[in-house]
Amino acid sequence: MRSFQVFRLEEGKDEDELVLLYESEAIKNHSHPQWGEFRLGTQDAADNRNRLLEVWVMYRDVDGSEGYIGKFLTTYAKMKYGPGPDNVYTVINELKAQQKKNYENSGRMELVKFTDVSFFSFLDYIVSGTQLHYEVAVDFSCDDTVSEADQRRFDADLQLAIRAIGGILRDYTPNRLFAAFGLGAKTPPTFHEAHEFHLNFNIDPICRGLDGVIEAYRKAQSVVSPMKTAKFAPVVNSAIRTSQRSGFRGLHYHVLAIFTRGTPTDMKELSAAITAASDAPLSIVIVGIGHGEFSQLLKLAAKRKEGTRSCLQFITISDILEAGDSPAENRSRIAQKALRAIPEQMADFMHAANIAAKPPIQVCRSPLFHSSSLIPDRPTQFVFDGALPQCLTPQMPRSDRRGSDSQYLDVEIGARNTLSVRVPERCHSVLQTTREQYQRRLKERGLGKMRFPRMDLSTLESSGGSTQDSSL
């Protein structure tokens, strides 16, 4: 008995090859089924507007077996005309047409809606200032039977994968600071089970650069006690909370990479966490290392998307590495496999949240700066009515948590009652420095008790001194 009707949209490539573009939902027991709306990217369906598209209409029985009803041909250029006589198609079954003399068709299919909409691309958001934040989570769990050679191989593959993915994402993170977590281990001093702990064992999980992440892993490996099982849901939920608190919407997007050698025991909770992550500016990449059991993770990643969008990618290192290739070539393949879905996932989140890409060039709105502060080596000057005192103390470099003096104003006293303010790296770093830091900086210059007629220091207050909390 025919119980479900589905259709498949396929694109004809060169050499008579068909590529599946879309498969509809199944409509149960209906003689006139009407399928729901779906969306296709123009790069998939309209790279050539006159390329033939085949639509196959199928039926599916209760036992899962499928049968062929018929098919028809169309093109993107034809469908663009919208509903009407030009987009009413006759479904033909070639076998029945050859076997039955009186055969006419197996039904008709009509296009009821077509909309050609332009969306912002991944590159549009990156050019407008969106930053990608790389977060690392390492699963320490393993069996008691893991040999020393297997552990060394795991460490080598882990470091290769961390650097492969981070080597691409760090170019989209100006400060190159990465949050690193551990799971599946018992941590000192109490050695209780922990499925989400800071890899560097500090209050802040931030590590400086990829070398800092690798060093934190090495130190953690020497002090933690691996467990036999692990849970991924806690670290995924933590990444969701971090991404939702990361500042102005649309300017920050997070990529969480979980490195593991096995399957977690909380698959139900992990599935729920991934569904919740679809509403957050977050993508999740699970990287399987070694030859462990990954069948459940493969099924989870192969599921049709749950929630508002797809945000999960799963890869296995053993299927990517080639023994005869150089480390650089292996890193390139790992990065390509792990990050290939990130641009589409980020664009889908922005579209679902109705976030538009901003113009690529923005002038700082702070009253202390004008467009010349966008030029790194050209300071902004302010002229004051009274004479400026001489600097009482020499300039002393002061490092912030990023190890850079660029987070503070570089104040210099010039001739003719001018005050030069230089921001070496980014013009919006002025918005990342607290009032107390500016007061201390000016005091070192001998300007702590000055009154500036044309400058209000209250405008220098930021929302906490964090790159992610500031916005232009």
Tab-separated table of C-alpha atoms in Angstrom:
chain	number	residue	atom	x	y	z
A	1	MET	CA	0.000	0.000	0.000
A	2	ARG	CA	1.321	3.429	-0.922
A	3	SER	CA	1.413	5.512	2.222
A	4	PHE	CA	3.882	8.362	1.578
A	5	GLN	CA	4.744	10.578	-1.392
A	6	VAL	CA	8.088	12.351	-1.708
A	7	PHE	CA	9.958	14.158	-4.458
A	8	ARG	CA	13.657	14.642	-5.119
A	9	LEU	CA	15.245	17.535	-6.953
A	10	GLU	CA	18.426	16.569	-8.780
A	11	GLU	CA	20.834	18.535	-10.925
A	12	GLY	CA	22.367	17.138	-14.086
A	13	LYS	CA	26.127	17.625	-14.157
A	14	ASP	CA	28.585	16.766	-16.872
A	15	GLU	CA	28.947	13.159	-18.057
A	16	ASP	CA	25.305	12.371	-17.219
A	17	GLU	CA	25.930	12.616	-13.478
A	18	LEU	CA	23.013	13.512	-11.198
A	19	VAL	CA	23.571	15.368	-7.916
A	20	LEU	CA	20.838	15.338	-5.262
A	21	LEU	CA	19.939	18.910	-4.289
A	22	TYR	CA	16.868	18.374	-2.117
A	23	GLU	CA	14.557	15.645	-0.835
A	24	SER	CA	11.120	16.663	0.385
A	25	GLU	CA	9.256	15.556	3.454
A	26	ALA	CA	6.901	12.584	3.068
A	27	ILE	CA	3.170	13.295	2.704
A	28	LYS	CA	1.016	10.489	4.089
A	29	ASN	CA	-2.045	9.064	2.269
A	30	HIS	CA	-2.979	12.024	0.109
A	31	SER	CA	-4.125	12.001	-3.503
A	32	HIS	CA	-3.226	15.696	-3.934
A	33	PRO	CA	-0.143	16.251	-1.752
A	34	GLN	CA	1.204	19.771	-1.247
A	35	TRP	CA	4.784	19.863	-0.026
A	36	GLY	CA	6.240	22.576	2.164
A	37	GLU	CA	8.580	25.364	1.186
A	38	PHE	CA	12.308	24.748	0.872
A	39	ARG	CA	15.354	26.863	0.113
A	40	LEU	CA	18.308	26.268	-2.197
A	41	GLY	CA	21.407	28.356	-2.721
A	42	THR	CA	21.908	29.772	-6.187
A	43	GLN	CA	25.406	28.287	-6.265
A	44	ASP	CA	23.754	24.844	-6.137
A	45	ALA	CA	20.703	25.232	-8.356
A	46	ALA	CA	21.593	28.204	-10.540
A	47	ASP	CA	25.296	28.068	-11.342
A	48	ASN	CA	23.929	27.709	-14.875
A	49	ARG	CA	20.394	29.087	-15.060
A	50	ASN	CA	19.549	26.888	-18.037
A	51	ARG	CA	20.972	23.681	-16.584
A	52	LEU	CA	18.371	20.915	-16.534
A	53	LEU	CA	16.912	19.968	-13.160
A	54	GLU	CA	15.201	16.593	-12.754
A	55	VAL	CA	12.339	16.173	-10.295
A	56	TRP	CA	11.646	12.576	-9.309
A	57	VAL	CA	8.319	11.737	-7.638
A	58	MET	CA	8.459	8.634	-5.443
A	59	TYR	CA	6.275	6.707	-3.033
A	60	ARG	CA	7.455	5.073	0.159
A	61	ASP	CA	5.744	2.131	1.850
A	62	VAL	CA	5.391	1.577	5.561
A	63	ASP	CA	8.225	-0.961	5.515
A	64	GLY	CA	10.599	1.660	4.056
A	65	SER	CA	10.699	0.374	0.480
A	66	GLU	CA	10.437	2.960	-2.286
A	67	GLY	CA	8.798	2.970	-5.682
A	68	TYR	CA	9.015	5.189	-8.746
A	69	ILE	CA	5.996	7.266	-9.839
A	70	GLY	CA	7.529	9.464	-12.531
A	71	LYS	CA	9.679	12.491	-13.262
A	72	PHE	CA	9.869	15.725	-15.246
A	73	LEU	CA	12.490	18.282	-16.276
A	74	THR	CA	12.726	22.003	-15.567
A	75	THR	CA	15.307	24.778	-15.207
A	76	TYR	CA	15.969	27.586	-12.770
A	77	ALA	CA	15.231	30.145	-15.509
A	78	LYS	CA	11.816	28.577	-16.116
A	79	MET	CA	10.869	28.323	-12.445
A	80	LYS	CA	11.754	31.978	-12.007
A	81	TYR	CA	8.615	32.892	-13.975
A	82	GLY	CA	6.672	31.791	-10.893
A	83	PRO	CA	3.244	30.131	-10.646
A	84	GLY	CA	1.353	29.829	-13.898
A	85	PRO	CA	0.841	27.638	-16.959
A	86	ASP	CA	4.586	27.581	-17.682
A	87	ASN	CA	5.245	25.836	-14.380
A	88	VAL	CA	2.645	23.068	-14.499
A	89	TYR	CA	4.500	19.845	-15.246
A	90	THR	CA	3.387	16.418	-16.392
A	91	VAL	CA	4.878	13.559	-14.386
A	92	ILE	CA	5.911	10.784	-16.778
A	93	ASN	CA	6.872	7.193	-15.991
A	94	GLU	CA	8.941	6.019	-18.973
A	95	LEU	CA	8.394	2.312	-18.310
A	96	LYS	CA	4.618	2.669	-18.228
A	97	ALA	CA	4.715	4.846	-21.339
A	98	GLN	CA	6.491	2.049	-23.219
A	99	GLN	CA	4.317	-0.769	-21.901
A	100	LYS	CA	0.860	0.843	-22.077
A	101	LYS	CA	-0.522	2.287	-25.282
A	102	ASN	CA	-3.156	4.457	-23.595
A	103	TYR	CA	-0.783	5.810	-20.945
A	104	GLU	CA	-0.829	9.608	-20.668
A	105	ASN	CA	0.869	10.515	-17.403
A	106	SER	CA	1.193	9.649	-13.736
A	107	GLY	CA	-0.113	12.993	-12.542
A	108	ARG	CA	0.687	16.681	-12.642
A	109	MET	CA	2.919	18.791	-10.449
A	110	GLU	CA	2.533	22.544	-10.108
A	111	LEU	CA	4.826	25.241	-8.762
A	112	VAL	CA	2.771	27.342	-6.330
A	113	LYS	CA	5.448	29.758	-5.069
A	114	PHE	CA	8.894	30.923	-6.143
A	115	THR	CA	10.932	33.708	-4.561
A	116	ASP	CA	14.398	34.828	-5.585
A	117	VAL	CA	15.938	36.518	-2.538
A	118	SER	CA	19.450	37.882	-2.068
A	119	PHE	CA	21.104	37.084	1.263
A	120	PHE	CA	24.309	38.330	2.808
A	121	SER	CA	27.166	35.891	2.396
A	122	PHE	CA	29.765	34.711	4.895
A	123	LEU	CA	32.300	37.088	3.360
A	124	ASP	CA	29.884	40.028	3.722
A	125	TYR	CA	29.725	39.465	7.487
A	126	ILE	CA	33.490	38.986	7.830
A	127	VAL	CA	34.226	42.198	5.917
A	128	SER	CA	31.732	44.074	8.095
A	129	GLY	CA	33.628	43.104	11.259
A	130	THR	CA	32.311	39.718	12.455
A	131	GLN	CA	34.963	37.797	14.418
A	132	LEU	CA	35.285	34.013	14.703
A	133	HIS	CA	36.253	32.687	18.145
A	134	TYR	CA	37.955	29.291	18.379
A	135	GLU	CA	37.211	27.182	21.468
A	136	VAL	CA	38.920	23.853	22.183
A	137	ALA	CA	37.629	20.945	24.291
A	138	VAL	CA	39.816	17.855	24.818
A	139	ASP	CA	38.349	14.533	25.954
A	140	PHE	CA	40.828	12.802	28.303
A	141	SER	CA	38.771	9.629	28.736
A	142	CYS	CA	40.362	6.367	27.591
A	143	ASP	CA	40.500	2.655	28.347
A	144	ASP	CA	43.017	1.145	30.705
A	145	THR	CA	44.441	-0.837	27.789
A	146	VAL	CA	45.814	2.209	25.942
A	147	SER	CA	49.508	1.642	25.334
A	148	GLU	CA	52.186	4.293	25.559
A	149	ALA	CA	52.659	4.211	21.781
A	150	ASP	CA	48.919	4.750	21.215
A	151	GLN	CA	48.965	7.667	23.659
A	152	ARG	CA	51.885	9.286	21.835
A	153	ARG	CA	50.049	8.845	18.542
A	154	PHE	CA	46.918	10.406	20.039
A	155	ASP	CA	48.914	13.381	21.340
A	156	ALA	CA	50.550	13.929	17.945
A	157	ASP	CA	47.242	13.749	16.050
A	158	LEU	CA	45.567	15.986	18.637
A	159	GLN	CA	48.193	18.703	18.310
A	160	LEU	CA	48.086	18.432	14.522
A	161	ALA	CA	44.284	18.824	14.494
A	162	ILE	CA	44.280	21.726	16.985
A	163	ARG	CA	46.822	23.607	14.893
A	164	ALA	CA	45.097	22.737	11.610
A	165	ILE	CA	41.727	24.169	12.648
A	166	GLY	CA	43.153	27.000	14.735
A	167	GLY	CA	45.590	27.994	12.009
A	168	ILE	CA	42.628	29.062	9.886
A	169	LEU	CA	40.351	30.506	12.573
A	170	ARG	CA	43.058	32.581	14.270
A	171	ASP	CA	43.159	34.892	11.255
A	172	TYR	CA	39.545	35.828	12.048
A	173	THR	CA	40.316	36.524	15.739
A	174	PRO	CA	42.276	39.783	16.195
A	175	ASN	CA	43.515	39.059	19.732
A	176	ARG	CA	44.327	35.376	19.017
A	177	LEU	CA	43.109	34.262	22.433
A	178	PHE	CA	41.423	30.858	22.644
A	179	ALA	CA	39.300	29.276	25.360
A	180	ALA	CA	40.373	25.695	26.164
A	181	PHE	CA	38.452	23.113	28.214
A	182	GLY	CA	38.929	19.543	29.341
A	183	LEU	CA	36.446	16.751	30.026
A	184	GLY	CA	36.344	13.069	30.882
A	185	ALA	CA	38.882	13.246	33.717
A	186	LYS	CA	39.256	13.512	37.479
A	187	THR	CA	40.883	16.788	38.403
A	188	PRO	CA	43.017	17.744	41.401
A	189	PRO	CA	42.948	18.378	44.272
A	190	THR	CA	39.817	16.334	45.074
A	191	PHE	CA	39.926	14.199	41.904
A	192	HIS	CA	36.179	14.294	41.423
A	193	GLU	CA	34.692	13.561	38.005
A	194	ALA	CA	34.796	16.612	35.744
A	195	HIS	CA	33.215	16.939	32.310
A	196	GLU	CA	33.948	20.635	31.965
A	197	PHE	CA	37.067	22.205	33.460
A	198	HIS	CA	39.488	24.887	32.343
A	199	LEU	CA	42.438	23.288	30.623
A	200	ASN	CA	44.884	25.775	32.161
A	201	PHE	CA	43.315	25.371	35.658
A	202	ASN	CA	42.916	29.148	35.948
A	203	ILE	CA	39.792	31.165	36.640
A	204	ASP	CA	39.830	32.273	33.006
A	205	PRO	CA	40.018	29.472	30.373
A	206	ILE	CA	41.701	31.803	27.879
A	207	CYS	CA	45.055	30.653	26.470
A	208	ARG	CA	47.442	32.863	24.537
A	209	GLY	CA	47.717	31.510	21.009
A	210	LEU	CA	47.732	27.914	19.807
A	211	ASP	CA	51.014	27.295	21.614
A	212	GLY	CA	49.280	28.260	24.848
A	213	VAL	CA	46.515	25.721	24.185
A	214	ILE	CA	49.034	22.934	23.500
A	215	GLU	CA	51.054	23.835	26.602
A	216	ALA	CA	47.898	23.857	28.753
A	217	TYR	CA	47.002	20.380	27.448
A	218	ARG	CA	50.456	19.009	28.263
A	219	LYS	CA	50.345	20.349	31.808
A	220	ALA	CA	46.790	19.106	32.369
A	221	GLN	CA	47.685	15.660	31.055
A	222	SER	CA	50.351	15.306	33.737
A	223	VAL	CA	48.008	16.088	36.659
A	224	VAL	CA	44.555	14.709	35.742
A	225	SER	CA	43.373	11.125	36.014
A	226	PRO	CA	41.558	9.944	32.837
A	227	MET	CA	38.127	8.361	33.169
A	228	LYS	CA	36.675	5.530	31.116
A	229	THR	CA	33.669	7.565	29.930
A	230	ALA	CA	32.962	11.169	29.018
A	231	LYS	CA	30.014	13.532	28.617
A	232	PHE	CA	29.930	16.245	25.951
A	233	ALA	CA	26.713	18.069	26.870
A	234	PRO	CA	28.217	20.176	29.728
A	235	VAL	CA	30.942	21.707	27.563
A	236	VAL	CA	28.478	22.311	24.702
A	237	ASN	CA	26.069	24.085	27.069
A	238	SER	CA	28.964	26.168	28.396
A	239	ALA	CA	29.890	27.194	24.847
A	240	ILE	CA	26.262	28.160	24.205
A	241	ARG	CA	26.230	30.454	27.241
A	242	THR	CA	29.553	32.010	26.243
A	243	SER	CA	28.426	32.677	22.681
A	244	GLN	CA	25.174	34.268	23.834
A	245	ARG	CA	27.083	36.646	26.138
A	246	SER	CA	29.772	37.566	23.634
A	247	GLY	CA	28.667	41.124	22.997
A	248	PHE	CA	26.901	42.886	20.176
A	249	ARG	CA	24.842	40.465	18.071
A	250	GLY	CA	26.322	39.790	14.681
A	251	LEU	CA	29.899	40.770	15.567
A	252	HIS	CA	30.930	37.474	17.188
A	253	TYR	CA	30.563	33.845	16.120
A	254	HIS	CA	32.037	30.874	18.003
A	255	VAL	CA	33.411	27.546	16.780
A	256	LEU	CA	33.725	24.786	19.390
A	257	ALA	CA	36.022	21.887	18.449
A	258	ILE	CA	35.734	18.737	20.610
A	259	PHE	CA	38.600	16.255	20.247
A	260	THR	CA	37.819	12.717	21.375
A	261	ARG	CA	38.844	9.103	20.914
A	262	GLY	CA	35.415	7.599	21.632
A	263	THR	CA	31.668	8.131	21.941
A	264	PRO	CA	30.187	9.983	24.946
A	265	THR	CA	27.669	8.346	27.248
A	266	ASP	CA	25.181	11.234	27.216
A	267	MET	CA	23.998	11.057	23.601
A	268	LYS	CA	20.440	12.102	24.496
A	269	GLU	CA	21.613	15.168	26.423
A	270	LEU	CA	24.148	15.959	23.688
A	271	SER	CA	21.428	15.863	21.026
A	272	ALA	CA	19.315	18.287	23.077
A	273	ALA	CA	22.318	20.591	23.576
A	274	ILE	CA	23.046	20.633	19.834
A	275	THR	CA	19.410	21.536	19.156
A	276	ALA	CA	19.750	24.434	21.610
A	277	ALA	CA	23.024	25.468	19.941
A	278	SER	CA	21.170	26.031	16.669
A	279	ASP	CA	19.704	29.206	18.206
A	280	ALA	CA	23.115	30.510	19.330
A	281	PRO	CA	26.007	31.989	17.300
A	282	LEU	CA	27.860	28.686	17.567
A	283	SER	CA	29.085	25.826	15.390
A	284	ILE	CA	30.303	22.520	16.813
A	285	VAL	CA	32.996	20.365	15.220
A	286	ILE	CA	33.604	16.933	16.765
A	287	VAL	CA	36.951	15.450	15.743
A	288	GLY	CA	37.434	11.709	16.224
A	289	ILE	CA	41.055	10.688	16.803
A	290	GLY	CA	42.223	7.101	16.510
A	291	HIS	CA	40.181	4.037	15.615
A	292	GLY	CA	37.551	4.169	18.343
A	293	GLU	CA	33.818	3.536	18.114
A	294	PHE	CA	32.248	6.587	16.443
A	295	SER	CA	29.063	5.075	14.969
A	296	GLN	CA	26.693	6.991	17.263
A	297	LEU	CA	28.435	10.289	16.559
A	298	LEU	CA	28.236	9.567	12.833
A	299	LYS	CA	24.487	8.965	13.129
A	300	LEU	CA	24.063	12.151	15.152
A	301	ALA	CA	25.914	14.218	12.545
A	302	ALA	CA	24.094	12.524	9.649
A	303	LYS	CA	20.657	13.369	11.033
A	304	ARG	CA	18.615	15.933	9.211
A	305	LYS	CA	18.962	19.236	10.968
A	306	GLU	CA	17.161	19.737	14.252
A	307	GLY	CA	16.222	23.152	15.563
A	308	THR	CA	16.446	26.252	13.414
A	309	ARG	CA	19.593	25.258	11.494
A	310	SER	CA	22.401	22.733	11.188
A	311	CYS	CA	25.367	23.461	13.466
A	312	LEU	CA	27.223	20.128	13.854
A	313	GLN	CA	30.093	18.658	11.861
A	314	PHE	CA	31.879	15.352	12.569
A	315	ILE	CA	35.170	14.160	11.071
A	316	THR	CA	37.646	11.379	11.833
A	317	ILE	CA	41.368	12.049	11.584
A	318	SER	CA	42.205	8.498	10.480
A	319	ASP	CA	40.175	8.968	7.281
A	320	ILE	CA	42.002	12.194	6.414
A	321	LEU	CA	45.669	11.650	7.231
A	322	GLU	CA	47.960	10.305	4.526
A	323	ALA	CA	51.181	8.709	5.760
A	324	GLY	CA	53.220	9.813	2.752
A	325	ASP	CA	52.153	13.472	2.856
A	326	SER	CA	53.819	16.306	4.724
A	327	PRO	CA	52.317	17.724	7.949
A	328	ALA	CA	51.347	20.889	6.076
A	329	GLU	CA	49.321	18.898	3.539
A	330	ASN	CA	47.614	16.899	6.288
A	331	ARG	CA	46.799	20.095	8.199
A	332	SER	CA	45.291	21.582	5.074
A	333	ARG	CA	43.009	18.574	4.536
A	334	ILE	CA	41.933	18.506	8.194
A	335	ALA	CA	41.041	22.200	8.123
A	336	GLN	CA	39.139	21.801	4.871
A	337	LYS	CA	37.065	18.884	6.179
A	338	ALA	CA	36.418	20.399	9.608
A	339	LEU	CA	35.540	23.935	8.521
A	340	ARG	CA	33.789	23.423	5.202
A	341	ALA	CA	30.321	23.876	6.740
A	342	ILE	CA	31.173	26.878	8.962
A	343	PRO	CA	30.492	29.643	6.372
A	344	GLU	CA	27.052	28.261	5.555
A	345	GLN	CA	26.196	27.642	9.216
A	346	MET	CA	27.200	31.169	10.222
A	347	ALA	CA	25.251	32.725	7.355
A	348	ASP	CA	22.190	30.612	8.266
A	349	PHE	CA	22.335	31.881	11.855
A	350	MET	CA	22.613	35.502	10.738
A	351	HIS	CA	19.677	35.113	8.354
A	352	ALA	CA	17.506	33.351	10.952
A	353	ALA	CA	18.293	36.096	13.494
A	354	ASN	CA	17.610	38.859	10.920
A	355	ILE	CA	21.134	40.256	11.286
A	356	ALA	CA	22.282	42.277	8.291
A	357	ALA	CA	25.902	42.768	7.313
A	358	LYS	CA	27.135	46.268	8.068
A	359	PRO	CA	29.159	48.464	5.715
A	360	PRO	CA	32.796	47.351	5.584
A	361	ILE	CA	34.187	50.751	6.654
A	362	GLN	CA	32.896	52.435	9.802
A	363	VAL	CA	34.126	55.631	11.406
A	364	CYS	CA	34.558	55.480	15.167
A	365	ARG	CA	31.704	57.343	16.861
A	366	SER	CA	33.680	58.280	19.969
A	367	PRO	CA	33.932	62.096	20.336
A	368	LEU	CA	37.650	61.676	21.086
A	369	PHE	CA	38.481	60.291	17.662
A	370	HIS	CA	37.870	61.003	14.029
A	371	SER	CA	38.651	59.041	10.886
A	372	SER	CA	42.399	59.676	11.089
A	373	SER	CA	42.547	57.236	14.021
A	374	LEU	CA	41.795	54.450	11.545
A	375	ILE	CA	45.311	54.968	10.164
A	376	PRO	CA	47.672	53.053	12.503
A	377	ASP	CA	50.700	55.370	12.331
A	378	ARG	CA	48.900	58.687	12.291
A	379	PRO	CA	47.925	60.048	15.720
A	380	THR	CA	44.886	62.145	16.441
A	381	GLN	CA	45.649	65.604	17.857
A	382	PHE	CA	43.604	67.801	20.179
A	383	VAL	CA	44.323	71.486	20.790
A	384	PHE	CA	43.711	72.973	24.258
A	385	ASP	CA	43.326	76.550	25.405
A	386	GLY	CA	45.838	76.469	28.255
A	387	ALA	CA	49.472	75.442	28.328
A	388	LEU	CA	50.178	71.772	28.936
A	389	PRO	CA	52.636	70.848	31.743
A	390	GLN	CA	55.799	68.921	31.074
A	391	CYS	CA	55.719	65.156	31.465
A	392	LEU	CA	56.940	64.343	34.988
A	393	THR	CA	57.723	60.662	34.459
A	394	PRO	CA	59.139	58.780	31.498
A	395	GLN	CA	56.875	56.521	29.492
A	396	MET	CA	56.760	53.069	31.074
A	397	PRO	CA	55.362	50.112	29.128
A	398	ARG	CA	52.488	48.427	30.915
A	399	SER	CA	51.121	45.122	29.704
A	400	ASP	CA	47.496	44.159	30.010
A	401	ARG	CA	46.155	40.605	29.965
A	402	ARG	CA	46.836	40.433	26.231
A	403	GLY	CA	50.497	41.267	26.713
A	404	SER	CA	50.182	44.378	24.580
A	405	ASP	CA	50.499	48.059	25.353
A	406	SER	CA	48.050	48.834	22.559
A	407	GLN	CA	45.047	48.672	24.888
A	408	TYR	CA	46.023	52.040	26.412
A	409	LEU	CA	46.187	55.481	24.924
A	410	ASP	CA	49.691	56.539	23.957
A	411	VAL	CA	49.619	60.183	25.089
A	412	GLU	CA	52.347	62.542	23.915
A	413	ILE	CA	52.728	66.252	24.620
A	414	GLY	CA	53.579	68.191	21.503
A	415	ALA	CA	54.319	71.783	20.650
A	416	ARG	CA	51.730	74.555	20.464
A	417	ASN	CA	49.541	73.143	23.209
A	418	THR	CA	48.629	69.932	21.417
A	419	LEU	CA	47.934	66.505	22.852
A	420	SER	CA	48.636	63.609	20.477
A	421	VAL	CA	46.766	60.364	21.079
A	422	ARG	CA	48.002	57.266	19.259
A	423	VAL	CA	46.185	53.934	19.061
A	424	PRO	CA	48.701	51.516	17.527
A	425	GLU	CA	46.427	48.607	16.564
A	426	ARG	CA	42.677	49.187	16.275
A	427	CYS	CA	40.767	52.400	16.654
A	428	HIS	CA	38.126	50.797	18.877
A	429	SER	CA	40.712	49.790	21.485
A	430	VAL	CA	39.908	53.133	23.119
A	431	LEU	CA	36.541	51.649	23.995
A	432	GLN	CA	38.187	48.686	25.727
A	433	THR	CA	40.021	50.607	28.459
A	434	THR	CA	38.383	51.429	31.764
A	435	ARG	CA	38.308	54.862	33.345
A	436	GLU	CA	40.751	53.786	36.081
A	437	GLN	CA	43.278	52.621	33.503
A	438	TYR	CA	43.137	55.975	31.733
A	439	GLN	CA	43.499	57.878	34.997
A	440	ARG	CA	46.567	55.820	35.884
A	441	ARG	CA	48.001	56.294	32.408
A	442	LEU	CA	47.528	60.054	32.477
A	443	LYS	CA	48.985	60.226	35.985
A	444	GLU	CA	52.178	58.612	34.705
A	445	ARG	CA	52.370	61.376	32.111
A	446	GLY	CA	51.965	64.074	34.733
A	447	LEU	CA	48.462	64.863	33.520
A	448	GLY	CA	46.505	63.278	36.355
A	449	LYS	CA	45.287	66.602	37.820
A	450	MET	CA	44.704	68.397	34.536
A	451	ARG	CA	41.339	69.656	33.446
A	452	PHE	CA	40.721	69.292	29.744
A	453	PRO	CA	38.164	71.840	28.544
A	454	ARG	CA	37.274	69.893	25.416
A	455	MET	CA	37.486	66.295	26.575
A	456	ASP	CA	35.175	64.398	28.905
A	457	LEU	CA	36.878	61.355	30.367
A	458	SER	CA	33.525	59.756	31.165
A	459	THR	CA	33.154	58.987	27.485
A	460	LEU	CA	36.104	56.627	27.781
A	461	GLU	CA	34.261	54.177	29.983
A	462	SER	CA	33.652	50.811	28.368
A	463	SER	CA	31.475	47.848	29.202
A	464	GLY	CA	34.235	45.895	30.903
A	465	GLY	CA	37.424	46.182	28.913
A	466	SER	CA	36.819	43.067	26.830
A	467	THR	CA	37.183	42.921	23.085
A	468	GLN	CA	33.938	41.019	22.843
A	469	ASP	CA	32.010	43.541	24.929
A	470	SER	CA	32.949	46.572	22.867
A	471	SER	CA	31.202	47.566	19.687
A	472	LEU	CA	31.580	50.300	17.162
